[in-house]
XYZ file of C-alpha atoms in Angstrom:
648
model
C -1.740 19.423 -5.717
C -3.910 20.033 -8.527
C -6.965 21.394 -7.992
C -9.023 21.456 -11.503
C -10.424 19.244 -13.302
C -10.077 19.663 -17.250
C -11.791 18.476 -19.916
C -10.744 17.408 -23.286
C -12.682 15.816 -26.130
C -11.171 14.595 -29.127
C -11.848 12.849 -32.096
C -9.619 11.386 -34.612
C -6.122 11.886 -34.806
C -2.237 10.602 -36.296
C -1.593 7.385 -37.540
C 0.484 5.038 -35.385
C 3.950 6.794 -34.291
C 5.060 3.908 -31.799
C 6.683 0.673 -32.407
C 3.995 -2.457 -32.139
C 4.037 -3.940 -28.990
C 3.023 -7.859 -28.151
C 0.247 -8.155 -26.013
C -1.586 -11.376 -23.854
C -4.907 -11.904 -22.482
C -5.458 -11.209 -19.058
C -8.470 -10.751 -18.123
C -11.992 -11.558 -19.724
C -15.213 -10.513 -19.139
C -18.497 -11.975 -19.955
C -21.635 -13.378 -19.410
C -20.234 -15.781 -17.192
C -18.567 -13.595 -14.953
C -19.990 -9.861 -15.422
C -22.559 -9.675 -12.436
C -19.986 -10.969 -10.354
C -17.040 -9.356 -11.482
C -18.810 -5.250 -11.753
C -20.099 -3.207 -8.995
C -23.636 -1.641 -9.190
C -23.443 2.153 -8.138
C -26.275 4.085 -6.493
C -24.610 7.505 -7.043
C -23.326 9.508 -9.772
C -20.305 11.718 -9.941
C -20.788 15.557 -9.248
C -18.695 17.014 -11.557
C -21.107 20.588 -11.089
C -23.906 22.638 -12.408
C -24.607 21.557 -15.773
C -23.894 17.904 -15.777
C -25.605 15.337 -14.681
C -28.771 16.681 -12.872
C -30.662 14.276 -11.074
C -32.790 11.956 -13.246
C -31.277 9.244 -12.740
C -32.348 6.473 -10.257
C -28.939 4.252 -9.768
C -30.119 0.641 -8.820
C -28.236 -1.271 -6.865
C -27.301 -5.471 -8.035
C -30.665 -7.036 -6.656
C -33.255 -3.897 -7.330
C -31.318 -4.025 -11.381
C -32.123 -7.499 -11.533
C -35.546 -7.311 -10.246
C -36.967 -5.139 -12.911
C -34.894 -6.176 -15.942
C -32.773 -3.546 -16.241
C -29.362 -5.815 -15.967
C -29.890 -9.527 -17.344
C -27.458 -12.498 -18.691
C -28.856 -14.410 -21.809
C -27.828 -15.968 -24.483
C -23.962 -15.218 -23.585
C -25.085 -11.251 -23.404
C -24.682 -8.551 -21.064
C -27.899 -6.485 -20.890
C -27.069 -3.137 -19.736
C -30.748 -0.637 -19.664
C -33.278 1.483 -18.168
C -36.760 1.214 -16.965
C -38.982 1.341 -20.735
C -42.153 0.687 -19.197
C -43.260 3.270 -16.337
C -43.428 6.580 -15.824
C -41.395 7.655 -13.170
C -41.162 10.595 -10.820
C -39.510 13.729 -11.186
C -35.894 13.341 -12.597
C -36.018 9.966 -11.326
C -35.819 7.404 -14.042
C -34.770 3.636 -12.809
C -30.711 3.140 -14.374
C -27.808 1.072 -13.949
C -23.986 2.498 -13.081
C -21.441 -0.420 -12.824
C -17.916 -0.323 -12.285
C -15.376 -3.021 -12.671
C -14.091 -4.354 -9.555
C -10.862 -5.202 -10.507
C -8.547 -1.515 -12.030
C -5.698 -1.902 -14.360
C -2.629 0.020 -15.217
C -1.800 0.257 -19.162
C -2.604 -2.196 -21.163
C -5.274 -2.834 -24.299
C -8.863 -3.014 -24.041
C -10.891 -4.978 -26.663
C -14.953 -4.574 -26.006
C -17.191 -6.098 -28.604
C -20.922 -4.629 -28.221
C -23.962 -6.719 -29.514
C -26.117 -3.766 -29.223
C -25.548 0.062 -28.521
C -28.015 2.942 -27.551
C -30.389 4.383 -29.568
C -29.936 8.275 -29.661
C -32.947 9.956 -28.115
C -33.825 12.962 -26.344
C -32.869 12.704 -23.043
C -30.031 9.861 -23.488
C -26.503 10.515 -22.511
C -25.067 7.188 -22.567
C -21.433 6.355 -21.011
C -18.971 3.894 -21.362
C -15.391 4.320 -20.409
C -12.935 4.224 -17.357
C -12.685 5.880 -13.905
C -10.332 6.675 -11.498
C -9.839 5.095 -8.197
C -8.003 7.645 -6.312
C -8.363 10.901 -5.218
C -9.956 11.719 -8.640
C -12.359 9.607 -9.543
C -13.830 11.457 -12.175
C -10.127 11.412 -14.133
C -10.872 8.653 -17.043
C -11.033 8.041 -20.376
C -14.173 8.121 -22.593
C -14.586 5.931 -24.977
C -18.304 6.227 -26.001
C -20.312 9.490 -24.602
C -22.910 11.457 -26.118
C -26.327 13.006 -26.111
C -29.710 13.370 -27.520
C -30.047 13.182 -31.061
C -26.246 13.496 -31.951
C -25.080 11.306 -34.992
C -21.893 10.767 -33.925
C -19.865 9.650 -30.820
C -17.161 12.293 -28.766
C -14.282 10.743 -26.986
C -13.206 12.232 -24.726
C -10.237 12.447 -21.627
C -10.461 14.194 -17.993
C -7.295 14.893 -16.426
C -6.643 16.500 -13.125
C -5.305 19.565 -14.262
C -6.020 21.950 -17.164
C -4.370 21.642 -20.155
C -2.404 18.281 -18.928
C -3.407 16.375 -21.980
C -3.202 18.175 -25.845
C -5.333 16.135 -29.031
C -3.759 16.846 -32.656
C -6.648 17.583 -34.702
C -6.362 16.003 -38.539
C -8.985 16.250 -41.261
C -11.096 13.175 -40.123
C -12.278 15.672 -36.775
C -14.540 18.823 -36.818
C -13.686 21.583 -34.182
C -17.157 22.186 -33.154
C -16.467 25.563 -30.565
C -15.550 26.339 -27.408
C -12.266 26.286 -25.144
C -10.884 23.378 -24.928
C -9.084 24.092 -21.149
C -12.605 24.005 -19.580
C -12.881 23.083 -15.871
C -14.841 22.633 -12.763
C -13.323 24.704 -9.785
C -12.528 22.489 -6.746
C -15.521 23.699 -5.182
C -17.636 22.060 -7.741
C -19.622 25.192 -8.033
C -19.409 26.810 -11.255
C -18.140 26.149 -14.831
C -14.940 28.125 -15.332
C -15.234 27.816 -19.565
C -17.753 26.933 -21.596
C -17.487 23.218 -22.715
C -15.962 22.048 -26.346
C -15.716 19.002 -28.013
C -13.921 17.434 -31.367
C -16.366 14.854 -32.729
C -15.883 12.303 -35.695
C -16.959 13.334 -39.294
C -17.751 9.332 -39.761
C -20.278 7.543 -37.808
C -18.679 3.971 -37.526
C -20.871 2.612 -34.376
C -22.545 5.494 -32.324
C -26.287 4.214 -31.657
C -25.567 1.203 -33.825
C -28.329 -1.427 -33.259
C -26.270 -4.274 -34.418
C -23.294 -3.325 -31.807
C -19.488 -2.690 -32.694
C -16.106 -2.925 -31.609
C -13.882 -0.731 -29.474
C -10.470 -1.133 -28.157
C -8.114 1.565 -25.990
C -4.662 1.142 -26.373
C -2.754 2.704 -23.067
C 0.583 2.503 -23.065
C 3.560 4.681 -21.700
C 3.778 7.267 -25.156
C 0.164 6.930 -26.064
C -3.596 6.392 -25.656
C -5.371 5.589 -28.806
C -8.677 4.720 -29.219
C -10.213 2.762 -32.152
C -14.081 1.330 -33.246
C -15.008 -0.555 -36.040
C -18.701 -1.857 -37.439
C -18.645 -5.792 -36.466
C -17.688 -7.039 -39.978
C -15.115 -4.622 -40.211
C -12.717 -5.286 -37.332
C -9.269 -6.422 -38.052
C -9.023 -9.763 -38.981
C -6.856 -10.388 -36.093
C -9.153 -9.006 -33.539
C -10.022 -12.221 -31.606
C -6.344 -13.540 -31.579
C -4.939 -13.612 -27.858
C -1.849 -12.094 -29.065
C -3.239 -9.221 -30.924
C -0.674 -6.898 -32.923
C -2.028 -3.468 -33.475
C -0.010 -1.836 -35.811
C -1.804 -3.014 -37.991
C -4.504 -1.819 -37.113
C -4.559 2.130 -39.448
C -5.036 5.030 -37.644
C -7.078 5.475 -34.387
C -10.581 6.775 -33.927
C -8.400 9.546 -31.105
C -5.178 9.223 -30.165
C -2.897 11.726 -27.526
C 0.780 11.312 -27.527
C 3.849 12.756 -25.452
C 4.622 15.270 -25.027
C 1.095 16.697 -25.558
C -0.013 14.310 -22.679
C 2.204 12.241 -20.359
C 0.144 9.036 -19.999
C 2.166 7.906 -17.023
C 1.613 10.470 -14.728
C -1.649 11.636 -16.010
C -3.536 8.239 -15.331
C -3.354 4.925 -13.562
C -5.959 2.756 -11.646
C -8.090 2.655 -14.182
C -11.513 0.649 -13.726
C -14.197 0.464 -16.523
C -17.361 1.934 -16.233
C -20.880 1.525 -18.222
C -24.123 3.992 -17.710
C -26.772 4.480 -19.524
C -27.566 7.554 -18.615
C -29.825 10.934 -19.090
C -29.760 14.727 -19.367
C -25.712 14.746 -19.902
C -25.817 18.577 -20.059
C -29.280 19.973 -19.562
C -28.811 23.230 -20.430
C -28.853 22.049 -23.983
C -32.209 20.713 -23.975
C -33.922 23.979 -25.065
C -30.822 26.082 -26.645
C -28.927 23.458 -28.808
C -29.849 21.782 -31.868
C -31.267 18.367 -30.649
C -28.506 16.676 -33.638
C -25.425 19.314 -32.586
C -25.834 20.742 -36.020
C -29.063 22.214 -37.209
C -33.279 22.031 -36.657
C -35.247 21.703 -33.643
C -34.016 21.536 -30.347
C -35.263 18.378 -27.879
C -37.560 20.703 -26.211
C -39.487 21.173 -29.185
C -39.103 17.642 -30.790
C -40.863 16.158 -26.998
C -42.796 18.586 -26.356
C -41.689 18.711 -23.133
C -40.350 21.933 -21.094
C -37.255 20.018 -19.256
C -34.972 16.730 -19.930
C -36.105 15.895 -16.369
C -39.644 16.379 -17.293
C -39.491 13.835 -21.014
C -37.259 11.083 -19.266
C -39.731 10.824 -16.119
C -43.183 10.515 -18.467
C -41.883 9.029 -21.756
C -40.276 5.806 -20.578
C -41.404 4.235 -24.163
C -39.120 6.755 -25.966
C -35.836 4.446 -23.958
C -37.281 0.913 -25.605
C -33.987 0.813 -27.265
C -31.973 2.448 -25.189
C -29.306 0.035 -23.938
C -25.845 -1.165 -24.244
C -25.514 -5.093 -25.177
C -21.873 -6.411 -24.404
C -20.623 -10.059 -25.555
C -17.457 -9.273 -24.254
C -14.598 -7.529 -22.792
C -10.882 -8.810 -22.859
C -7.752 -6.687 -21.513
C -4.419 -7.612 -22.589
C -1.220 -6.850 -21.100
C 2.052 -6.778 -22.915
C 3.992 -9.735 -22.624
C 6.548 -8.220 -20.655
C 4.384 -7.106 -17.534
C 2.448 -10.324 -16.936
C 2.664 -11.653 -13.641
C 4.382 -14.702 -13.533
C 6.628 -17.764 -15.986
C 5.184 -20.565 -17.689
C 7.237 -22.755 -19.571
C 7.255 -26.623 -20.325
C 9.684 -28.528 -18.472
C 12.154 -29.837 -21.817
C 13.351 -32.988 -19.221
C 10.126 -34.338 -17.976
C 7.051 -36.039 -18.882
C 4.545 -34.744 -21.585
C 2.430 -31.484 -20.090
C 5.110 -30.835 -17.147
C 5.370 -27.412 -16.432
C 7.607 -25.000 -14.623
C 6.148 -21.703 -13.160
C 6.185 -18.885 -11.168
C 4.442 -15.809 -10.224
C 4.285 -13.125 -8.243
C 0.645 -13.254 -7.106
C 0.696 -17.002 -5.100
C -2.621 -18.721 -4.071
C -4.118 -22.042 -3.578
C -6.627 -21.336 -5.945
C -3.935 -20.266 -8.853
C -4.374 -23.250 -11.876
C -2.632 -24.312 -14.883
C -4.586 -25.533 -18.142
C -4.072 -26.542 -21.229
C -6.085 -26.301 -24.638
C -5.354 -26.724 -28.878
C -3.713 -23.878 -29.929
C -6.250 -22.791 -32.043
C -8.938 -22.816 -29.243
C -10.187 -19.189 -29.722
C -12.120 -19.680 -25.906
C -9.430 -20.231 -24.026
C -8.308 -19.067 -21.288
C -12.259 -17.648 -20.547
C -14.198 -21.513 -20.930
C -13.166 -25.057 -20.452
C -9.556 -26.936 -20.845
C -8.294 -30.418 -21.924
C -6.603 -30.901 -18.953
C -5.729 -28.958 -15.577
C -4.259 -29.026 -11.490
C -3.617 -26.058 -9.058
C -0.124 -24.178 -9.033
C -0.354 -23.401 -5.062
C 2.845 -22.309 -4.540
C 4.825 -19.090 -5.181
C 7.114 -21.230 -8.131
C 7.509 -25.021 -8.816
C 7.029 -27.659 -11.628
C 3.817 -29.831 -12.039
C 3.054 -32.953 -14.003
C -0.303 -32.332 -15.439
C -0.806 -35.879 -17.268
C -3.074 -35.738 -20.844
C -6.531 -36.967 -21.337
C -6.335 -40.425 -23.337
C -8.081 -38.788 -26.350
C -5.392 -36.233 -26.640
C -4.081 -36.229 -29.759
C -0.498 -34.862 -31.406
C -0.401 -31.278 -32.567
C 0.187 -27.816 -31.002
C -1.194 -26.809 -27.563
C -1.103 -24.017 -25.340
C -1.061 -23.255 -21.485
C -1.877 -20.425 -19.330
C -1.036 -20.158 -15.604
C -4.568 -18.459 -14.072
C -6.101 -17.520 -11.531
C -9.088 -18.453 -9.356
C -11.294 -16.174 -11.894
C -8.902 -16.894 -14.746
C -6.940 -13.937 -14.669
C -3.763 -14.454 -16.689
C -0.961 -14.836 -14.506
C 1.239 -16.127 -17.377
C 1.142 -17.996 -20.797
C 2.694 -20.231 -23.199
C 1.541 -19.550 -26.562
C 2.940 -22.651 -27.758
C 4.572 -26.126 -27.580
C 4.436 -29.279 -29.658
C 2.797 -32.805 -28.078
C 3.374 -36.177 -29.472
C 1.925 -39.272 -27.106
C 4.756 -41.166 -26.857
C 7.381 -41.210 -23.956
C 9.465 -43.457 -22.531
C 9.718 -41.817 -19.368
C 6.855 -42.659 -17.566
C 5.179 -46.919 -18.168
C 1.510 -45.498 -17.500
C -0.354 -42.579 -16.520
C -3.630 -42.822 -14.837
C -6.570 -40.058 -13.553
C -8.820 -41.811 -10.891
C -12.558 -40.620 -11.583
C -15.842 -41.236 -9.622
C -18.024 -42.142 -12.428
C -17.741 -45.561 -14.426
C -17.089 -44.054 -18.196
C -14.393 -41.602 -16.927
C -16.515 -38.761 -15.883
C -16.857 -36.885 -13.162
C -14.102 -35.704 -10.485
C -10.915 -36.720 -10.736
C -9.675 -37.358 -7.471
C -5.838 -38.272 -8.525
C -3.339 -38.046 -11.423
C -0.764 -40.461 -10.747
C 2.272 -41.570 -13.094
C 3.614 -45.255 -13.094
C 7.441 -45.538 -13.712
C 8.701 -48.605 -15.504
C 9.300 -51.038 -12.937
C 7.959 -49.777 -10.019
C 4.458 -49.773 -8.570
C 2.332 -47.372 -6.826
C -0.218 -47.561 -4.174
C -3.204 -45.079 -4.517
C -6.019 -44.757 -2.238
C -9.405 -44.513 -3.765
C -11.377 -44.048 -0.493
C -14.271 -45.656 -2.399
C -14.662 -42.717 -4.670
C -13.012 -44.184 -7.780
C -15.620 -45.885 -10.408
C -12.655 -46.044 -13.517
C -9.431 -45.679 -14.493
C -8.525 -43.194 -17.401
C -5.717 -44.238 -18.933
C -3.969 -42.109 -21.515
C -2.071 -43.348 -24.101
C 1.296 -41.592 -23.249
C 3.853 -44.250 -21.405
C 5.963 -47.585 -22.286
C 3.554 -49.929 -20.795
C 2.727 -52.722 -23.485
C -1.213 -53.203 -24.288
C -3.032 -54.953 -21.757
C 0.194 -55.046 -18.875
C -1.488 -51.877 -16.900
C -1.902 -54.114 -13.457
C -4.238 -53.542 -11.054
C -4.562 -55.237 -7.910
C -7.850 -54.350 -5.315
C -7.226 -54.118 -1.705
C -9.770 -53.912 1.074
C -8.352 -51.168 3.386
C -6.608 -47.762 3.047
C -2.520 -47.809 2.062
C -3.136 -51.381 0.020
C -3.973 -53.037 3.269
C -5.969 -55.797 4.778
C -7.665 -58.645 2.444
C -6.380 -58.566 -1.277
C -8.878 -59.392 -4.095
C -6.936 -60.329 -7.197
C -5.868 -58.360 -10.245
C -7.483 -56.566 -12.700
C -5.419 -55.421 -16.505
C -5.909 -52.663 -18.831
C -4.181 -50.723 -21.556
C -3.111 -47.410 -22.845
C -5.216 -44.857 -24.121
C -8.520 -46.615 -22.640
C -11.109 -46.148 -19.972
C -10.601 -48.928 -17.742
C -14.153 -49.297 -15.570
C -13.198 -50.948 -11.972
C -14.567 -54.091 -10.186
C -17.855 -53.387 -8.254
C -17.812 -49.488 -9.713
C -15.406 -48.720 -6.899
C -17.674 -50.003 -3.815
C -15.954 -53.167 -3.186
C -12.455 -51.644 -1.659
C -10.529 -48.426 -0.748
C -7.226 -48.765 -2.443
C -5.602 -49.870 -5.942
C -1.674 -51.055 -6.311
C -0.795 -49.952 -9.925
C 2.105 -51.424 -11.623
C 3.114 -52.518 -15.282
C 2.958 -56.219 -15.333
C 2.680 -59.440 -17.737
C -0.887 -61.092 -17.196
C 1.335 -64.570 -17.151
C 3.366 -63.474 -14.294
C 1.007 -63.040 -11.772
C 0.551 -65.121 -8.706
C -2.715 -66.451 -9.120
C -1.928 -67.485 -13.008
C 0.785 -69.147 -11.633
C -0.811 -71.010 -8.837
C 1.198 -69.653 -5.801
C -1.259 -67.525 -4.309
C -4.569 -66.882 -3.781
C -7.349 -63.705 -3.838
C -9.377 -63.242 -0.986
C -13.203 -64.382 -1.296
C -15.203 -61.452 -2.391
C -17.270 -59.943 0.609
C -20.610 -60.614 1.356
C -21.549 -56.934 1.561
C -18.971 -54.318 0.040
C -16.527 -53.088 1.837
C -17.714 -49.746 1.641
C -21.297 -50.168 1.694
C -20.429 -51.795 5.045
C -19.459 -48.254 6.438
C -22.525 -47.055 5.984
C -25.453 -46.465 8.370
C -27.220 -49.575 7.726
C -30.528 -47.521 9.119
C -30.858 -45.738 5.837
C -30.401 -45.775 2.202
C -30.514 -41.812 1.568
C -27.355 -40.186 1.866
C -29.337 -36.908 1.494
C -31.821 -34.756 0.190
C -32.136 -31.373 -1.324
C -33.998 -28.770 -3.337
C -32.616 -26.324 -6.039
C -33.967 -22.700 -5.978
C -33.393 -20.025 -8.131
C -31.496 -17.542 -6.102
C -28.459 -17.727 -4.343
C -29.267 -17.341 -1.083
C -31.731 -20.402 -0.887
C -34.768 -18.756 -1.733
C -37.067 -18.330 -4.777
C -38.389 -21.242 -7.148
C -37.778 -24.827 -6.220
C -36.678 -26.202 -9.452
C -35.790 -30.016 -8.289
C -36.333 -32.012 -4.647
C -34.382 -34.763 -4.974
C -32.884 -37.846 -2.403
C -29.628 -39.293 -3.631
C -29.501 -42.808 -1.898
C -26.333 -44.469 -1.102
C -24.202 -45.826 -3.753
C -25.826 -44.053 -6.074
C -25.200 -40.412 -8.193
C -27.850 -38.586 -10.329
C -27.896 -36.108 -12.785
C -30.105 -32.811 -12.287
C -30.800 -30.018 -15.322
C -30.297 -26.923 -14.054
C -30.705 -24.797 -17.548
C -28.998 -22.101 -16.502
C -31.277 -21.157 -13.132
C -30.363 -22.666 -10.105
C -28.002 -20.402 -7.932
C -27.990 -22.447 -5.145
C -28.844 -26.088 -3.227
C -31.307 -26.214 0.228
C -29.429 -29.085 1.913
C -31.480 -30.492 4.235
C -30.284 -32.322 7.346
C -32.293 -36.033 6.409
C -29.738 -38.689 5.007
C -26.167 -39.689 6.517
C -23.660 -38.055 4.426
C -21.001 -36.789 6.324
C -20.149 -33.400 6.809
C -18.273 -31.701 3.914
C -18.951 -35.052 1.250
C -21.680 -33.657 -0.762
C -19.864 -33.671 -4.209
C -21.429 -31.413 -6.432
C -19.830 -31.617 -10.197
C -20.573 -28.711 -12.690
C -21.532 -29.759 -16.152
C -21.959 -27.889 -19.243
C -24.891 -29.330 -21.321
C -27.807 -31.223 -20.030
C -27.852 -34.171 -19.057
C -24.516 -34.523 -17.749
C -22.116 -33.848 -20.841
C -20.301 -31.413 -22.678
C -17.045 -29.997 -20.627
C -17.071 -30.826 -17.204
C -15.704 -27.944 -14.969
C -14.927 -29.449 -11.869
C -16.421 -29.821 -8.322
C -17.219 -28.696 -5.125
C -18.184 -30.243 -2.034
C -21.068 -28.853 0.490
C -22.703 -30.549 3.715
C -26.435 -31.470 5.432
C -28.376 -28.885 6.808
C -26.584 -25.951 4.777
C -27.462 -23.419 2.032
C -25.189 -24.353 -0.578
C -24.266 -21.487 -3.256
C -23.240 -22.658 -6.499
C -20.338 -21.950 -8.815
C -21.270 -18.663 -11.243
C -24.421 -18.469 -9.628
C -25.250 -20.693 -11.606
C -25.281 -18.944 -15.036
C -22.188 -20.718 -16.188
C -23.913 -24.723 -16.311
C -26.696 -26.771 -17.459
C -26.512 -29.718 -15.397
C -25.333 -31.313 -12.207
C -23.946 -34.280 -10.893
């Protein structure tokens, strides 16, 4: 087994030598998933004397959050350290987060709003890790210290010499021996370090951000960064193709290094950090190339000593991230997705091998450049290991190109269909309908049911169903779409008469839902019907609905609640609010409420609080589903609540 560590830093290299491959989003990250998806470190990796002396004071999640040094705002990750106070010795407040979730091959896109300012004392990281035995193996995408103008990238490998860079005129060879290494001890440099570095500064320190993207794939790892208005023009596509992308920022190739072997498990990993190397602070040119060293620029005898009593000279220091996507090619996804060329519109037939209750299909335009990370036209859960699902269309859905993805609980991309045509006509199906709580078609949907010509079905709405959406795919002529009211569960007990509708409407229902607990719907001629006809007749309305009945008749709140800030039911108390009976209302959350203090006044019964996420204020915008809580409980919201504006 292997017992060194080498180091090798490269900077630009060959133009592409492998065939293009076709890639498809997996996995997004962003401000609506970062804190929960990345780890917060409170240790460093030793990698010996030399690197990475103590002054830095890894937070963990809450501590990082406290004092500002990790915040979500305006769609941006916020990556710094403490600005404002001096700290003590070596010890200055940072962040070290690591992706929960590794991956194995595959292409990396991360776009950067912001990047750090090159000071004295800054050694900034961003890159990938090891989970094994080697943690420190990795890939470094953006390293660098002090007052260097450009960025080094950089590989570690578990062995020396595993991994070879060709050097072409857009690198400098700036000294040293490239086979360095740390001896398994971890107790003395065996060479002295080296480094390539680019000749062009395209985004080190840049203020306004950039892009990177690693390819990994089994010949190659090739790294690439543009300015933001530079990128490829096909940058944001889900399917990106990158051989057209010119040559790469670094790039190492068989049989040089064997990509394979070398690496796998790879997490990501971002740090702003100090004192990379700090014997450099008072023997190396503070820029790499000529004048004064740091020592002499601050004044100060140490790294240790500047970044513990200048926190103003970090203001700037921070990484800003909008974004990162990884992409796998098409033939290593995790599951099938295709439409189903027999059924219904929006049928689908899948499989994958990752099953789960929470796994989900959606659908959005083709051209939707969000998806799979926000929203969807339409969606239902894939539970099972493979099967097909009818996943009927909103009413306003109109003809032109679409696109699925099978995904799971945290949208990771299980499998995709890039494309398939919809036109809202069929003659397969007389009606489709979604069941929803709210009058106008909003809120949960609670069934999707499809009505075949001549036949009827019974669904029950458990007095949760305020309107019928109807969409406008189906046979059923306009104003045929029957529905009859029945008092009980099953379309039981006293019958109340018919109701009609039409295609591609939202069809409110008599007494908002209250008034009974199932619907029969069928496809039917208003003339035909019993009561038109004289042969039968509706039951008398109740005197008090059926199920308003139901409930305690002691009390008209079905419970009460506060909002706070933090998850865990504690902080600021944004809203106290009763819901009565009957009744819903809308609360603005902007953004900062992480959870609900449920307590036990009211009647509702355990485990039929319906909470429904919203996007705007107010109660509009996308709606992205629901969840249910109970009285008496701390309730923790979706996203922790950074991904809403409102509630229902």
């Amino acid at each position: 087994m292997p017992s060194l560590v080498s180091w090798l830093v490269a900077g630009l290299a060959v133009a592409d030598r492998a065939a293009s491959l076709s890639y498809t989003l997996s996995k997004t990250y962003n401000a609506s998933n970062f804190l929960d998806e990345f780890e917060f470190q409170t240790s460093a990796i030793d990698l010996g004397p030399g690197f990475l002396a103590p002054s830095m004071n890894y937070q963990n999640k809450a501590d990082a959050l406290d004092k500002g040094l990790v915040s979500v705002q305006n769609g941006r990750i916020y990556l710094g350290v403490d600005s404002k106070k001096p700290s003590g010795w070596g010890e200055r407040p940072t962040v070290r987060v690591l992706s929960k979730n590794s991956f194995n091959q595959g292409l990396v896109i991360t776009k950067f709003t912001h990047l750090p300012e090159p000071v004295c004392g800054g050694s900034p990281f961003f890159g990938t890790r090891g989970t094994g035995e080697y943690p420190d193996i990795g890939i470094n995408m953006y390293e660098g210290w002090d007052l260097y103008p450009v960025k080094k990238v950089g590989i570690s490998t578990p062995g020396s010499g595993q991994c070879v860079e060709d050097q072409y005129d857009q690198t400098r060879y700036s000294g040293g021996d490239c086979k360095i290494g740390i001896s398994a001890a971890r107790d003395s440099l065996l060479h002295q370090f080296c480094h390539f570095e680019q000749i062009q500064n395209k985004i080190w320190g840049s203020p306004e951000g950039g892009i990177q993207a690693l390819e990994w794939t089994s010949d190659a790892i090739k790294l690439y960064n543009w300015p933001i208005d530079a990128a490829p023009s096909n940058i944001e596509s889900l399917h990106p193709d990158t051989s057209s992308w010119g040559t790469p920022s670094a790039q190492f190739i068989k049989p040089g290094c064997d990509t394979e072997k070398t690496f796998s498990n790879q997490t990501l990993e971002f740090s702003p950090g100090f004192c990379g190397i700090q014997a450099l602070w008072s023997s190396d040119y503070a820029d790499g190339k000529y004048g004064p060293t740091c020592s002499v620029i601050t004044g100060q005898e140490s790294c240790h000593g500047h970044v513990a009593n200048k926190p103003q000279a970090f203001e700037n220091y921070y990484f800003e991230v909008e974004n990162i996507r990884i992409f796998q090619e098409m033939e290593k996804t995790q599951g099938q997705l295709l439409l189903d060329p027999n059924g219904p519109s929006f049928t689908f037939d899948y499989a994958t091998s990752q099953p789960s209750s929470d796994n989900w299909i959606g659908v959005w335009p083709e051209d939707d450049t969000q998806a799979p990370t926000w929203g969807s036209i339409t969606w239902d859960y894939a539970k099972e290991n493979s099967g097909s699902i009818r996943i009927p269309p909103p009413s306003s859905t109109k003809a032109g190109k679409y696109k699925a993805y099978l995904l799971s609980s945290d949208r990771t991309v299980l499998a995709s269909l890039p494309s398939f045509d919809y036109s809202p006509t069929s003659d397969s199906v007389a009606f489709s309908v979604k069941t929803h709580y709210k009058t106008n078609c909003a809120g949960s949907v609670d069934n999707n049911v499809d009505i075949k010509p001549g036949n009827g079905v019974c669904v029950n709405t458990d007095c949760g169903v305020g309107s019928l959406e109807i969409p406008s795919v189906g046979s059923c002529p306009d104003g045929q779409v029957r529905i009859s009211y029945w008092q009980n569960d099953d379309c039981a007990g006293d019958w109340y008469g018919y109701g009609y509708g039409s295609r591609g409407t939202c069809r409110g229902l008599w007494s908002n839902g209250w008034g009974f607990k199932s619907l029969w719907l069928s496809c039917a001629e208003p003339d035909s019907d019993c009561i038109k006809s004289g042969t039968c007749t509706a039951a008398p309305e109740p005197s008090t609905e059926v199920c308003r009945a139901a409930a305690d008749a002691g009390t008209t709140d079905a419970f009460h609640l506060k909002t706070r800030y933090s998850t865990g039911c504690t902080g600021d108390v944004h809203n106290e609010v009763t819901v009565p009976h009957g009744n819903g209302q809308c609360i603005d959350t902007n953004c900062a409420v992480g959870s609900l203090d449920i307590d036990n006044v009211g009647n509702c019964p355990d485990g039929e609080l319906r909470i429904s996420y919203w996007e705007q204020s107010g109660c509009s915008g996308k709606w992205f589903g629901y969840g249910y809580g109970s009285r008496n409980t701390c309730r923790t919201l979706w996203s922790a609540g950074s991904s809403f504006k409102s509630l229902w």
